[in-house]
PDB file of C-alpha atoms in Angstrom:
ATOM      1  CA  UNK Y   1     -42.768 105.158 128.000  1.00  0.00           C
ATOM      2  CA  UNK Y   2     -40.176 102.460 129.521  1.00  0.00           C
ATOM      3  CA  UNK Y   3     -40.031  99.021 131.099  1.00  0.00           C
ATOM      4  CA  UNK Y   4     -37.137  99.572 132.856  1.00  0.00           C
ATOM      5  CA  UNK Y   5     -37.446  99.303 136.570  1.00  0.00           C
ATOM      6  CA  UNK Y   6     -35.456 101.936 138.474  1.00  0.00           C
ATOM      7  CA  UNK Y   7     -34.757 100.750 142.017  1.00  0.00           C
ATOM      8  CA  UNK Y   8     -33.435 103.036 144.994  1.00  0.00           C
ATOM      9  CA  UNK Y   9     -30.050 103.229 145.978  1.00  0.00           C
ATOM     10  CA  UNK Y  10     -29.007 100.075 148.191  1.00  0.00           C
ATOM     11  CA  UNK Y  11     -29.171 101.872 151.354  1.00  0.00           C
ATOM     12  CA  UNK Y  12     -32.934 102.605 151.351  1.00  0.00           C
ATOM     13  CA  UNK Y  13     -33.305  98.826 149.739  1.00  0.00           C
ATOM     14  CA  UNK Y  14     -32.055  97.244 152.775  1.00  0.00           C
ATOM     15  CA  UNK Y  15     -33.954  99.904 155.146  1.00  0.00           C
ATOM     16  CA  UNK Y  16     -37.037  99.448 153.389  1.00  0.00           C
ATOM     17  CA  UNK Y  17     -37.183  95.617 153.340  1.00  0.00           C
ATOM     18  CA  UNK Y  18     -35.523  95.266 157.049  1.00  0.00           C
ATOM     19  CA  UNK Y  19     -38.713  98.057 158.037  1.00  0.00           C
ATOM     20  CA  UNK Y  20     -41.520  95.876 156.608  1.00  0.00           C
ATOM     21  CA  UNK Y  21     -39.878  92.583 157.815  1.00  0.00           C
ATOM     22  CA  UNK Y  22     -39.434  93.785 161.513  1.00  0.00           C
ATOM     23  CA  UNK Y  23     -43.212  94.582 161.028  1.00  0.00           C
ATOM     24  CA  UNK Y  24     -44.449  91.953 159.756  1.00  0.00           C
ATOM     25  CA  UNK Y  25     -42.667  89.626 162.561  1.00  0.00           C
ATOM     26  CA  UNK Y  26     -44.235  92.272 165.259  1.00  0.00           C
ATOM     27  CA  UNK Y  27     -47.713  91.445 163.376  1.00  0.00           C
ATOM     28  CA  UNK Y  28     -47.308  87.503 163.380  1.00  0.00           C
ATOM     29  CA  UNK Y  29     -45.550  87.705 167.587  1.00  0.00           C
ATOM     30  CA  UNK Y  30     -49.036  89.340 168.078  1.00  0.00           C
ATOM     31  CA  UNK Y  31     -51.372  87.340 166.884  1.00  0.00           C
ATOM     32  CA  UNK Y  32     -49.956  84.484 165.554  1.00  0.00           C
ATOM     33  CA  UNK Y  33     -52.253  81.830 163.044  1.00  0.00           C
ATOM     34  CA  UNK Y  34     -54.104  79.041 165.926  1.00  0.00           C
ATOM     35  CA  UNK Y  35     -54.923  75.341 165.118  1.00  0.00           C
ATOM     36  CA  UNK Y  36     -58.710  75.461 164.151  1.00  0.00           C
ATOM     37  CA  UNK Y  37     -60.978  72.756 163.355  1.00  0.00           C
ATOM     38  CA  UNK Y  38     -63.019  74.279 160.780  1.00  0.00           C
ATOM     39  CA  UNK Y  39     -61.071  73.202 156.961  1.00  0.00           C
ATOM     40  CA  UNK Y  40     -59.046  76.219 155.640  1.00  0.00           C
ATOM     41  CA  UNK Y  41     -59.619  78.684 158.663  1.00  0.00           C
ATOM     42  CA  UNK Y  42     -56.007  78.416 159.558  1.00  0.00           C
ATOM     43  CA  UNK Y  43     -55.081  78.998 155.807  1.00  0.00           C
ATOM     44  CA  UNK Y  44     -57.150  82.114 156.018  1.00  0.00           C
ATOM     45  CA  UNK Y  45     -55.541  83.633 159.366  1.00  0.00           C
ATOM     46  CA  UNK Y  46     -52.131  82.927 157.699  1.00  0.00           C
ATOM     47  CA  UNK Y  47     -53.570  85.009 154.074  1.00  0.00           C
ATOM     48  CA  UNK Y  48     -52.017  88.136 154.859  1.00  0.00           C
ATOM     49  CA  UNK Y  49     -48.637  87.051 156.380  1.00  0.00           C
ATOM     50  CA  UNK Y  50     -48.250  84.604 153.528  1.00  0.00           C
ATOM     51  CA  UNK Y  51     -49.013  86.924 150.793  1.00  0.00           C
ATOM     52  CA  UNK Y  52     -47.090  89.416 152.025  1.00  0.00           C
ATOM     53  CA  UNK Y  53     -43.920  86.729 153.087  1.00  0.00           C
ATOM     54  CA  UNK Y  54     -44.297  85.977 148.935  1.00  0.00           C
ATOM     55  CA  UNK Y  55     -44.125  89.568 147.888  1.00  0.00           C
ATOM     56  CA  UNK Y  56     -41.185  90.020 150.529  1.00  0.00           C
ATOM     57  CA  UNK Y  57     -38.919  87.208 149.491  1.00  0.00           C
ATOM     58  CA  UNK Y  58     -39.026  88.076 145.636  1.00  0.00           C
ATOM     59  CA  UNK Y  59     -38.297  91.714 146.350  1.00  0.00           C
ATOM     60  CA  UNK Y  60     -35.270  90.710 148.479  1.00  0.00           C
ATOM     61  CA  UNK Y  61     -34.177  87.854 145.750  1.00  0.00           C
ATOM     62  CA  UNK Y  62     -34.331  90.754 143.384  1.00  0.00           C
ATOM     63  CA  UNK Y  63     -32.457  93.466 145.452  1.00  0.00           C
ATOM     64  CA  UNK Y  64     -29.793  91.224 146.088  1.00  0.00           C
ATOM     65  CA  UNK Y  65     -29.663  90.840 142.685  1.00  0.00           C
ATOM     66  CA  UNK Y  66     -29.848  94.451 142.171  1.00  0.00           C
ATOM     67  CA  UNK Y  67     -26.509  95.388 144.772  1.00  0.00           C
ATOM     68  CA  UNK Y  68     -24.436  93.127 142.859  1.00  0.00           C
ATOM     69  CA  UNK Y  69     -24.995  94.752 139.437  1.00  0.00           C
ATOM     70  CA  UNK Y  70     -27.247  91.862 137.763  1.00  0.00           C
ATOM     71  CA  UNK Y  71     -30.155  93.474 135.883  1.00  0.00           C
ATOM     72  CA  UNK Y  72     -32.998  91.204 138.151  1.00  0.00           C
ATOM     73  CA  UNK Y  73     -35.324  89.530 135.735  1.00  0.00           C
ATOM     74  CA  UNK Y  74     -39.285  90.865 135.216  1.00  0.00           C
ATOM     75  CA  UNK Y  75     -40.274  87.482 136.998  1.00  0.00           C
ATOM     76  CA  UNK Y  76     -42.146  86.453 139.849  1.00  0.00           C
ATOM     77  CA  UNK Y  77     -41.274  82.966 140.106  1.00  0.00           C
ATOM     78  CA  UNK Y  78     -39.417  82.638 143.050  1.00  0.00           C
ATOM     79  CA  UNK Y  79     -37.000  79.710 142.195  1.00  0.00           C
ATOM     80  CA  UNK Y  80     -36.027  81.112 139.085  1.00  0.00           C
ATOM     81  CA  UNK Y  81     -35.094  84.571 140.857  1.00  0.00           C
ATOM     82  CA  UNK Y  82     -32.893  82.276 143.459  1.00  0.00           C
ATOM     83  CA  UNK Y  83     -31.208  80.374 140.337  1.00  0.00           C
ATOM     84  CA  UNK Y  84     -30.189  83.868 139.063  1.00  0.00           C
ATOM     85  CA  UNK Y  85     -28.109  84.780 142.487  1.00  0.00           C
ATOM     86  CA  UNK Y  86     -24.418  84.143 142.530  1.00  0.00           C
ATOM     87  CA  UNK Y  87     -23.600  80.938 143.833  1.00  0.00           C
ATOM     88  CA  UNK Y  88     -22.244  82.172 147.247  1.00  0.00           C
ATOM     89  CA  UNK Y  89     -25.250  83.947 147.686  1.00  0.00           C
ATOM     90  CA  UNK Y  90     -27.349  80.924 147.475  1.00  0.00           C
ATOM     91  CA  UNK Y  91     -25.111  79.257 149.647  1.00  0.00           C
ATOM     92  CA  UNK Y  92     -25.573  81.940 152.368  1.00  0.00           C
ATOM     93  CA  UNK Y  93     -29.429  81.782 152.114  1.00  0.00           C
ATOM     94  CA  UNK Y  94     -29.272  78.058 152.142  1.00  0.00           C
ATOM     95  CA  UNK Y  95     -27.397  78.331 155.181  1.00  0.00           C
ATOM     96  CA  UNK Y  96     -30.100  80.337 156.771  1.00  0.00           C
ATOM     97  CA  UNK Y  97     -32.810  78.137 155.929  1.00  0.00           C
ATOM     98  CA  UNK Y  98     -30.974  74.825 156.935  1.00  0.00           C
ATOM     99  CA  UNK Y  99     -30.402  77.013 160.401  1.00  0.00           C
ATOM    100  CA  UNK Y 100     -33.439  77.555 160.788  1.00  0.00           C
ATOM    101  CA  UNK Y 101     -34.962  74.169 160.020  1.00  0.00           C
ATOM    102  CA  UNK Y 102     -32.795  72.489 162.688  1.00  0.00           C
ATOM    103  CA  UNK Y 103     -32.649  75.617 165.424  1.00  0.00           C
ATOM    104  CA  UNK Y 104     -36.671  76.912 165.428  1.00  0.00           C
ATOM    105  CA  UNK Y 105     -38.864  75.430 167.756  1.00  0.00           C
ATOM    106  CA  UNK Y 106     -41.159  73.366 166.142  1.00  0.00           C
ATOM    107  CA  UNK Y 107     -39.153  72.742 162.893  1.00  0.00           C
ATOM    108  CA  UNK Y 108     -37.737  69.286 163.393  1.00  0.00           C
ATOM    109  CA  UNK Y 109     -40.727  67.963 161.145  1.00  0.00           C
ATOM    110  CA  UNK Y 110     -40.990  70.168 158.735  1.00  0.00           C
ATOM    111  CA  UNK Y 111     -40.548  68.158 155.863  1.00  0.00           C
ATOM    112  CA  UNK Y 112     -39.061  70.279 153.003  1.00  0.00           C
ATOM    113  CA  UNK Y 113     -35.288  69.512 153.962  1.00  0.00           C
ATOM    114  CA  UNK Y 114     -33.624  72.284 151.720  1.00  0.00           C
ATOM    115  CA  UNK Y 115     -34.551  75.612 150.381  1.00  0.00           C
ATOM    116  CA  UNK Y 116     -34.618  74.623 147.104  1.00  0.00           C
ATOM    117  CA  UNK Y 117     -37.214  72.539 147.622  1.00  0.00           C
ATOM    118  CA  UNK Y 118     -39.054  75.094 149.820  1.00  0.00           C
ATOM    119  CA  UNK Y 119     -39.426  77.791 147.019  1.00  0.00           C
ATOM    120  CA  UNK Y 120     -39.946  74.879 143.880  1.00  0.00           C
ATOM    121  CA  UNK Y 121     -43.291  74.189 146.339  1.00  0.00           C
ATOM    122  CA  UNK Y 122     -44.002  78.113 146.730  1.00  0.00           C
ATOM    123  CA  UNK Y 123     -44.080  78.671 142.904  1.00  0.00           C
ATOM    124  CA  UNK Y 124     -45.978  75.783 142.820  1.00  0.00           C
ATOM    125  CA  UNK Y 125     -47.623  74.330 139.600  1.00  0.00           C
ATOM    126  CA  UNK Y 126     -48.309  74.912 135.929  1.00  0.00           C
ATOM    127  CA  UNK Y 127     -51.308  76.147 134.527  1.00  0.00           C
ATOM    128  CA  UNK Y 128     -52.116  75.422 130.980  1.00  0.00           C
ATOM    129  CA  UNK Y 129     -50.114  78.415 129.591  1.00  0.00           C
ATOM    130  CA  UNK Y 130     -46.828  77.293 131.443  1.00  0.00           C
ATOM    131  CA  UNK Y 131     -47.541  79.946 134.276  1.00  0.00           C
ATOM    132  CA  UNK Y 132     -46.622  78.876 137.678  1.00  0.00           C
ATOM    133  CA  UNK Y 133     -49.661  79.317 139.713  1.00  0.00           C
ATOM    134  CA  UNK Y 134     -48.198  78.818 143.696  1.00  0.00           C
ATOM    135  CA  UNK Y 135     -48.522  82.300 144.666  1.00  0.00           C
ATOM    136  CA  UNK Y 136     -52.057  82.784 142.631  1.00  0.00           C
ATOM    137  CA  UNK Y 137     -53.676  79.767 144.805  1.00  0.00           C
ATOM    138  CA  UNK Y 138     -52.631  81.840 147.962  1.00  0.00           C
ATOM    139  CA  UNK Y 139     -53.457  85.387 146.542  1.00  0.00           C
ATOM    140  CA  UNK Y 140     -56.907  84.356 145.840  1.00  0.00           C
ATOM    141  CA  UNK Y 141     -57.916  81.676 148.433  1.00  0.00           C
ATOM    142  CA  UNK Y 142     -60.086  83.339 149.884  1.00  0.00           C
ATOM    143  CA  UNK Y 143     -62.805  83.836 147.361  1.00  0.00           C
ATOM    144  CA  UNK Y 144     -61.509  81.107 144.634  1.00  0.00           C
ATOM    145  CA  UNK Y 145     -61.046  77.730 143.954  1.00  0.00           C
ATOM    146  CA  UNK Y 146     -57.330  76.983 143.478  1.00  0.00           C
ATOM    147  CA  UNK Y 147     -55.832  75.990 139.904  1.00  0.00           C
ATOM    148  CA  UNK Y 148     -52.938  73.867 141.254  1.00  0.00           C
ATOM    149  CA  UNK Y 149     -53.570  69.975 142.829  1.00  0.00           C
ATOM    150  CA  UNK Y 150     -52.664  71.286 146.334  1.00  0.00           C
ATOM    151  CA  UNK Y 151     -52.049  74.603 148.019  1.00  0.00           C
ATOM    152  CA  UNK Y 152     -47.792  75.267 148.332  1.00  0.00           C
ATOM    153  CA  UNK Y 153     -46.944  74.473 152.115  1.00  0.00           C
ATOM    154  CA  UNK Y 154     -45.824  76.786 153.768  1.00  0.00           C
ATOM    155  CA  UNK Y 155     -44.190  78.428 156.828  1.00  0.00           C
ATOM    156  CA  UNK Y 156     -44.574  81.676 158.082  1.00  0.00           C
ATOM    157  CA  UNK Y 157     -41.498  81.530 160.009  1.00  0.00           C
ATOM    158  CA  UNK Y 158     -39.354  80.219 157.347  1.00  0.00           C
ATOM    159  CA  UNK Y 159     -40.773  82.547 155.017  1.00  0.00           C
ATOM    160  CA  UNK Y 160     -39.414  85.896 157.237  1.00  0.00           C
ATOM    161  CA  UNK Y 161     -35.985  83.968 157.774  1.00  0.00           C
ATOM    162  CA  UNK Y 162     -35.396  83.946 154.110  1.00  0.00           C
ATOM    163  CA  UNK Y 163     -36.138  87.304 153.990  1.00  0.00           C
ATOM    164  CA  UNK Y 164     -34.174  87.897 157.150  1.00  0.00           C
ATOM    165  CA  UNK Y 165     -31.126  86.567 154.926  1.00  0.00           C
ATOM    166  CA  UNK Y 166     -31.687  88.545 152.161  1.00  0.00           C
ATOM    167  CA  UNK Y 167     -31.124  91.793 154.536  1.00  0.00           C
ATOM    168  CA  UNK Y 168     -28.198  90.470 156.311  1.00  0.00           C
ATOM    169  CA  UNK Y 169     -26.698  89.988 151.839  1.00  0.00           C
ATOM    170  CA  UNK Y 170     -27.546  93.467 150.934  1.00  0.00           C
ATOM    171  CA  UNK Y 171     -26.105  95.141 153.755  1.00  0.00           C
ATOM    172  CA  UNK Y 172     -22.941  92.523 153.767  1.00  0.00           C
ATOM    173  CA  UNK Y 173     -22.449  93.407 149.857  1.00  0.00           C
ATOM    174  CA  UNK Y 174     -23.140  97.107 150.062  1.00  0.00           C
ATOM    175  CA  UNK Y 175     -20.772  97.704 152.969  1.00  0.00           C
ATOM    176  CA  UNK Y 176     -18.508  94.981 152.847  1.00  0.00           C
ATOM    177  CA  UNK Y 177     -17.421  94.794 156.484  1.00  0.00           C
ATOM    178  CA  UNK Y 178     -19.340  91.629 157.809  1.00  0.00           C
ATOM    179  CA  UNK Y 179     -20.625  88.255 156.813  1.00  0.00           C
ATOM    180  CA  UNK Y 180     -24.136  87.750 156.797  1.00  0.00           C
ATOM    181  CA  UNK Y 181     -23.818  83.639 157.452  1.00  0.00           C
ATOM    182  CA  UNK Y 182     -22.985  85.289 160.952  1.00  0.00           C
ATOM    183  CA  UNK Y 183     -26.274  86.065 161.401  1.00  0.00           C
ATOM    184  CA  UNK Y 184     -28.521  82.587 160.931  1.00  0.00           C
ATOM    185  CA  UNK Y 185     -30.745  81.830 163.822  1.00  0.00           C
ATOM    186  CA  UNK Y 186     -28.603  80.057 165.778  1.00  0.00           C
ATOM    187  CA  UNK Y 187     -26.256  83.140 166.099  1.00  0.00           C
ATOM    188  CA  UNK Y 188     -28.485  84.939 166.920  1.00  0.00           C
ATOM    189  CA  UNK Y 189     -29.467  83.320 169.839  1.00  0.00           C
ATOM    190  CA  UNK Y 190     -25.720  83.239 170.646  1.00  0.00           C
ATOM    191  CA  UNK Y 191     -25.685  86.635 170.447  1.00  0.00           C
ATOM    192  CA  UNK Y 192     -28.778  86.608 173.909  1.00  0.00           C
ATOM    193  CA  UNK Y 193     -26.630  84.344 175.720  1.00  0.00           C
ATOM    194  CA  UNK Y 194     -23.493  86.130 175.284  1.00  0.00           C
ATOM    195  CA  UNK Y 195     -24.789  89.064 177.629  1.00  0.00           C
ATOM    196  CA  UNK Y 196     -25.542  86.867 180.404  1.00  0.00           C
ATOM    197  CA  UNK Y 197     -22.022  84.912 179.914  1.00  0.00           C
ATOM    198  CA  UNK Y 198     -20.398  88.545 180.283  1.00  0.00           C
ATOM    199  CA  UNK Y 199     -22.685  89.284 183.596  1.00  0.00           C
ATOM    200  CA  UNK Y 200     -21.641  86.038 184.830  1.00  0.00           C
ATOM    201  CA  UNK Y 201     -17.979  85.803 183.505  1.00  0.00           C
ATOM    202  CA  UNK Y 202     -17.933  89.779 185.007  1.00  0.00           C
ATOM    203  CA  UNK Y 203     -18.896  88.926 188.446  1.00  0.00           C
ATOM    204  CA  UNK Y 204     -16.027  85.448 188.629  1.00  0.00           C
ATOM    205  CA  UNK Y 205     -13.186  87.991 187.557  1.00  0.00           C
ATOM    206  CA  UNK Y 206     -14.427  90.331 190.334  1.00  0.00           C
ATOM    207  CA  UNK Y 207     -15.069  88.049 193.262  1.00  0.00           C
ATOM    208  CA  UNK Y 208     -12.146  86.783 195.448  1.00  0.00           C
ATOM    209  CA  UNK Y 209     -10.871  83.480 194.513  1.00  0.00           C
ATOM    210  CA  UNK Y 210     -10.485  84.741 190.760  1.00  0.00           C
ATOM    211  CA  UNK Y 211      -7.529  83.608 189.074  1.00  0.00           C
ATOM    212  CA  UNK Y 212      -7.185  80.929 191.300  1.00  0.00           C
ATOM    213  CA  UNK Y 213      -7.447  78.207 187.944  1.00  0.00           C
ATOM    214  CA  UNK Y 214      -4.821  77.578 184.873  1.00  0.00           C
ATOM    215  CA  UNK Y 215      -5.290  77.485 181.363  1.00  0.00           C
ATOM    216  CA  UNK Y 216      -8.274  75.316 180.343  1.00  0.00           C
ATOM    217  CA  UNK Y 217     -11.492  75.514 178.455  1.00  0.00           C
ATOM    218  CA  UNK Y 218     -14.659  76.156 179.915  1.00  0.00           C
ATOM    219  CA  UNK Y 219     -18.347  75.072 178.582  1.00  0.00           C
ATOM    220  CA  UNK Y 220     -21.116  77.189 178.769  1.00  0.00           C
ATOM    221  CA  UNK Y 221     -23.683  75.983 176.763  1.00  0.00           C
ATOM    222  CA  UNK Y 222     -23.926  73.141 173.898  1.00  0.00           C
ATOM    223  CA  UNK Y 223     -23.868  71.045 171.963  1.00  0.00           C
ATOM    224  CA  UNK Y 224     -26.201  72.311 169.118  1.00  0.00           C
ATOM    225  CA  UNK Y 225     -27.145  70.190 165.760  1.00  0.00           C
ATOM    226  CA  UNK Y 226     -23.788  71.470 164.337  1.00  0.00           C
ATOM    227  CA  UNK Y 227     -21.895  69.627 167.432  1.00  0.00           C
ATOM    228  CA  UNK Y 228     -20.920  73.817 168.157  1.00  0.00           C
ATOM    229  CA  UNK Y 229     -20.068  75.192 171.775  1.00  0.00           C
ATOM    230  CA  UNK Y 230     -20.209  78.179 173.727  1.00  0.00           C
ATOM    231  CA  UNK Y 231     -17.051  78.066 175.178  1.00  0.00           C
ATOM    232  CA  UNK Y 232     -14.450  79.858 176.697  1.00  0.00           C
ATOM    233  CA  UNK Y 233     -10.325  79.376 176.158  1.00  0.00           C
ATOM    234  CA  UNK Y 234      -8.662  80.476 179.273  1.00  0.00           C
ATOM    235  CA  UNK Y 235      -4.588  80.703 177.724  1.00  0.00           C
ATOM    236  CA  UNK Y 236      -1.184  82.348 178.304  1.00  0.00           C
ATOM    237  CA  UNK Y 237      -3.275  85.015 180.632  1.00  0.00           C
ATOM    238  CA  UNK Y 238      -5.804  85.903 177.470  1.00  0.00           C
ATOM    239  CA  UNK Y 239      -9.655  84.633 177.721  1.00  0.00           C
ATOM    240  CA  UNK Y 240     -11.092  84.227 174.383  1.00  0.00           C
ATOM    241  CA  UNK Y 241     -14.930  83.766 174.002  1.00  0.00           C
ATOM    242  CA  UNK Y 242     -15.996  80.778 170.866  1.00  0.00           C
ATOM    243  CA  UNK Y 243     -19.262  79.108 169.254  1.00  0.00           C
ATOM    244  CA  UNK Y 244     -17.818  76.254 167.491  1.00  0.00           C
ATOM    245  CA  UNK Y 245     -16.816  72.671 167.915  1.00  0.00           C
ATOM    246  CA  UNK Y 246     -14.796  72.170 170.783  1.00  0.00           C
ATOM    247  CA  UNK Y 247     -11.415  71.823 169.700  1.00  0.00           C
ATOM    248  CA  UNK Y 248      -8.387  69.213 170.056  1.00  0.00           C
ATOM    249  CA  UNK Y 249      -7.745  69.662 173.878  1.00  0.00           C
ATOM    250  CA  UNK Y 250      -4.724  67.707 173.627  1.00  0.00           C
ATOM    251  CA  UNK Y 251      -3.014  69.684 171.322  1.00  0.00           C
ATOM    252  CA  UNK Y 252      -3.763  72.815 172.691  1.00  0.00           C
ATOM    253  CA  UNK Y 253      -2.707  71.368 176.105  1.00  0.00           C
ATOM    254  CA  UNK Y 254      -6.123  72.518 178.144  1.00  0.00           C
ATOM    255  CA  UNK Y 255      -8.256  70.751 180.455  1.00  0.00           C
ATOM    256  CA  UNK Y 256     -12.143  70.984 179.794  1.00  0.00           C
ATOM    257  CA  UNK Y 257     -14.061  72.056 182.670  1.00  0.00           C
ATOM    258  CA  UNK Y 258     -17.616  71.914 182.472  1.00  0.00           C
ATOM    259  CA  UNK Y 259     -19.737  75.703 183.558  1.00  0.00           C
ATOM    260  CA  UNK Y 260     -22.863  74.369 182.106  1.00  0.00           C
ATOM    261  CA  UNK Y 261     -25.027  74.075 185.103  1.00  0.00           C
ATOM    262  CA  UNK Y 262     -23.364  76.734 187.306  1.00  0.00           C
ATOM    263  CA  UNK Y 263     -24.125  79.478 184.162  1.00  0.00           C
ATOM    264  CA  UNK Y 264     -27.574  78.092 184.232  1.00  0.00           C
ATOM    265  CA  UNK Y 265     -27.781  78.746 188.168  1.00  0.00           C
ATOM    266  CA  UNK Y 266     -26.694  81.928 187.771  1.00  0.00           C
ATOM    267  CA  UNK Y 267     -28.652  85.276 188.712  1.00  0.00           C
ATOM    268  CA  UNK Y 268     -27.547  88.586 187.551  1.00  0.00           C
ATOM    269  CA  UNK Y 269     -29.188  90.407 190.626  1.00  0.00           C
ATOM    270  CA  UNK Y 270     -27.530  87.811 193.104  1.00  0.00           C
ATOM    271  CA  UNK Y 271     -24.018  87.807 191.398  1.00  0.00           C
ATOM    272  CA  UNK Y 272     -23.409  91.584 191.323  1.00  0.00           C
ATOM    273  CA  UNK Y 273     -25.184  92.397 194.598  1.00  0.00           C
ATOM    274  CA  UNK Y 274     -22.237  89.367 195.867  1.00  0.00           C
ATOM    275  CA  UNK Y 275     -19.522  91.818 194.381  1.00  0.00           C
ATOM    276  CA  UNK Y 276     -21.002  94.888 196.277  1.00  0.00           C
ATOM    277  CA  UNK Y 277     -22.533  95.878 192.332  1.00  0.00           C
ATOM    278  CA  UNK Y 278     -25.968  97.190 191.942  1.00  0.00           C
ATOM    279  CA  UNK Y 279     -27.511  96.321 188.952  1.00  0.00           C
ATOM    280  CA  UNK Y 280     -27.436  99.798 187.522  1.00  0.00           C
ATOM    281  CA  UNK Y 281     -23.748  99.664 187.827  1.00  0.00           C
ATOM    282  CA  UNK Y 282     -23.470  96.196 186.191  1.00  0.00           C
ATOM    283  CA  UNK Y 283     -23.650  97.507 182.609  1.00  0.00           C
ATOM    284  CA  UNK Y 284     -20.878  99.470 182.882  1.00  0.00           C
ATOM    285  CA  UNK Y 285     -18.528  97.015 184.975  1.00  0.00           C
ATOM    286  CA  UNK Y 286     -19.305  94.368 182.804  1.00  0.00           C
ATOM    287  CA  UNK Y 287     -18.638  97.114 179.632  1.00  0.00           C
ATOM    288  CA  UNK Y 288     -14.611  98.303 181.820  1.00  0.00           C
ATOM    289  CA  UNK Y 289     -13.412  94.975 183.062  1.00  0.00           C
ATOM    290  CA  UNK Y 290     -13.317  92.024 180.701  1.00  0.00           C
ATOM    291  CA  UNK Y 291     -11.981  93.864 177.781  1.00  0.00           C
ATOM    292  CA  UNK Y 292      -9.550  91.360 176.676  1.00  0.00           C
ATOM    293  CA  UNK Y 293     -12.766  88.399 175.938  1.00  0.00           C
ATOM    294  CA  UNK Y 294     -13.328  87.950 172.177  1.00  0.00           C
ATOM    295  CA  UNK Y 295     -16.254  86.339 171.054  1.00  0.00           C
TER     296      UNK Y 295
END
């Protein structure tokens, strides 16, 4: 017999983890834990997700580990697995929880400020053989008194987003051809507005007085905690689509014009039907015209 651990090849990794992920956020969307009154009764709505959030993040500390040839250590103390990634790894997943943290609803008090301090408190105490015992307290809460002063605190949400990052690595290493930091929460959420800046940006270009403005810069939608825009650079006839810090508008010779309140105004149905567009045609005007918008 042999202790070595084979793992699958990278591709069914990431599926695998990205499968049971999705599914567990479908689980917690649908019934999600509720504020109860009776002690512990929220602790033991959250059991499963949090059990299974703790078994999720060491298996994606560990295939991350795996896709960039480190042997993963027989370990399931989750700060010690993190300690083991390369250092722009951590950085990424740091990135990802500091996101979070100041982008979730509801996450402005959260009081563990960085991720290394989130998974020190999931691995939680000692016991008296040197054995961290976070993840025991949680595994049997339900029928046992825990070993450690206080349960680890915890966040459900927090929990999938480091997971969530661990995906985005795997994939990024394996193929190469993105960068997972691209994909915190807060670019994500970029990502939902961008199709309703295209419908709206789709219908100005069509409608009669387009092109009737110079060069300039355009807000849609900001500031966030990172002091980051949606914005759009209208230059030398080229439109090019940004979320970042607006930039030096005297050098680059622009005027700001502020779209905030007229994108928030705007409805799809209205603006295409203005345009002569059904809706059902939308899709694939907005896909044709504004080819030449980066974002």
């Amino acid at each position: 017999m042999t202790n070595k651990i084979t793992y699958k090849e990278p591709l069914y990794v990431w599926a695998w983890l990205d499968t049971a992920l999705k599914k567990e956020w479908e689980k917690y969307e649908a019934k999600p834990v509720m504020p109860d009154e009776v002690p512990g009764h929220d602790l033991a709505q959250a059991w499963g997700y949090v059990i299974a959030g703790y078994s999720l993040i060491e298996q994606g500390f560990k295939a991350v580990l795996y896709v960039r040839s480190i042997n993963p250590p027989k370990t399931h103390v989750l700060s010690v697995l993190f300690a083991k990634l390369p250092k722009e790894d951590q950085d990424v997943l740091r990135m990802f929880y500091d996101d979070f943290r100041h982008t979730f609803s509801g996450m402005g008090s959260f009081p563990l400020e960085t991720l290394d301090q989130f998974l020190v408190n999931l691995d939680g105490g000692r016991n008296n053989r040197g054995q961290h015992i976070g993840s025991f307290d949680w595994r049997y809460f339900l029928t046992e008194e825990g070993s450690g002063a206080s349960m680890p605190r915890v966040s459900i949400n927090v929990m999938h987003e480091i997971v969530y990052g661990c995906v985005q690595l795997i994939m990024s290493i394996h193929e190469g051809n993105f960068n997972a930091s691209k994909a915190t929460y807060s670019w994500r959420l970029r990502w939902k507005r961008t199709k309703i800046e295209q419908d709206w940006l789709t219908v100005r270009m069509n409608s009669p007085d387009w092109r009737q403005e110079g060069d300039r810069i355009e807000i849609l939608w900001g500031p966030d905690y990172g002091n980051r825009y949606d914005y759009l650079m209208f230059k030398d006839g080229q439109i090019r689509g940004f979320f970042a810090p607006l930039p030096n508008t005297e050098e680059a010779e622009l005027s700001v014009v502020d779209k905030r309140s007229e994108l928030i105004s705007f409805d799809s149905k209205e603006g295409f039907r203005s345009i002569g567009v059904t809706m059902n045609r939308s899709a694939k005007l907005r896909d044709s015209e504004p080819r030449h918008v980066m974002y």
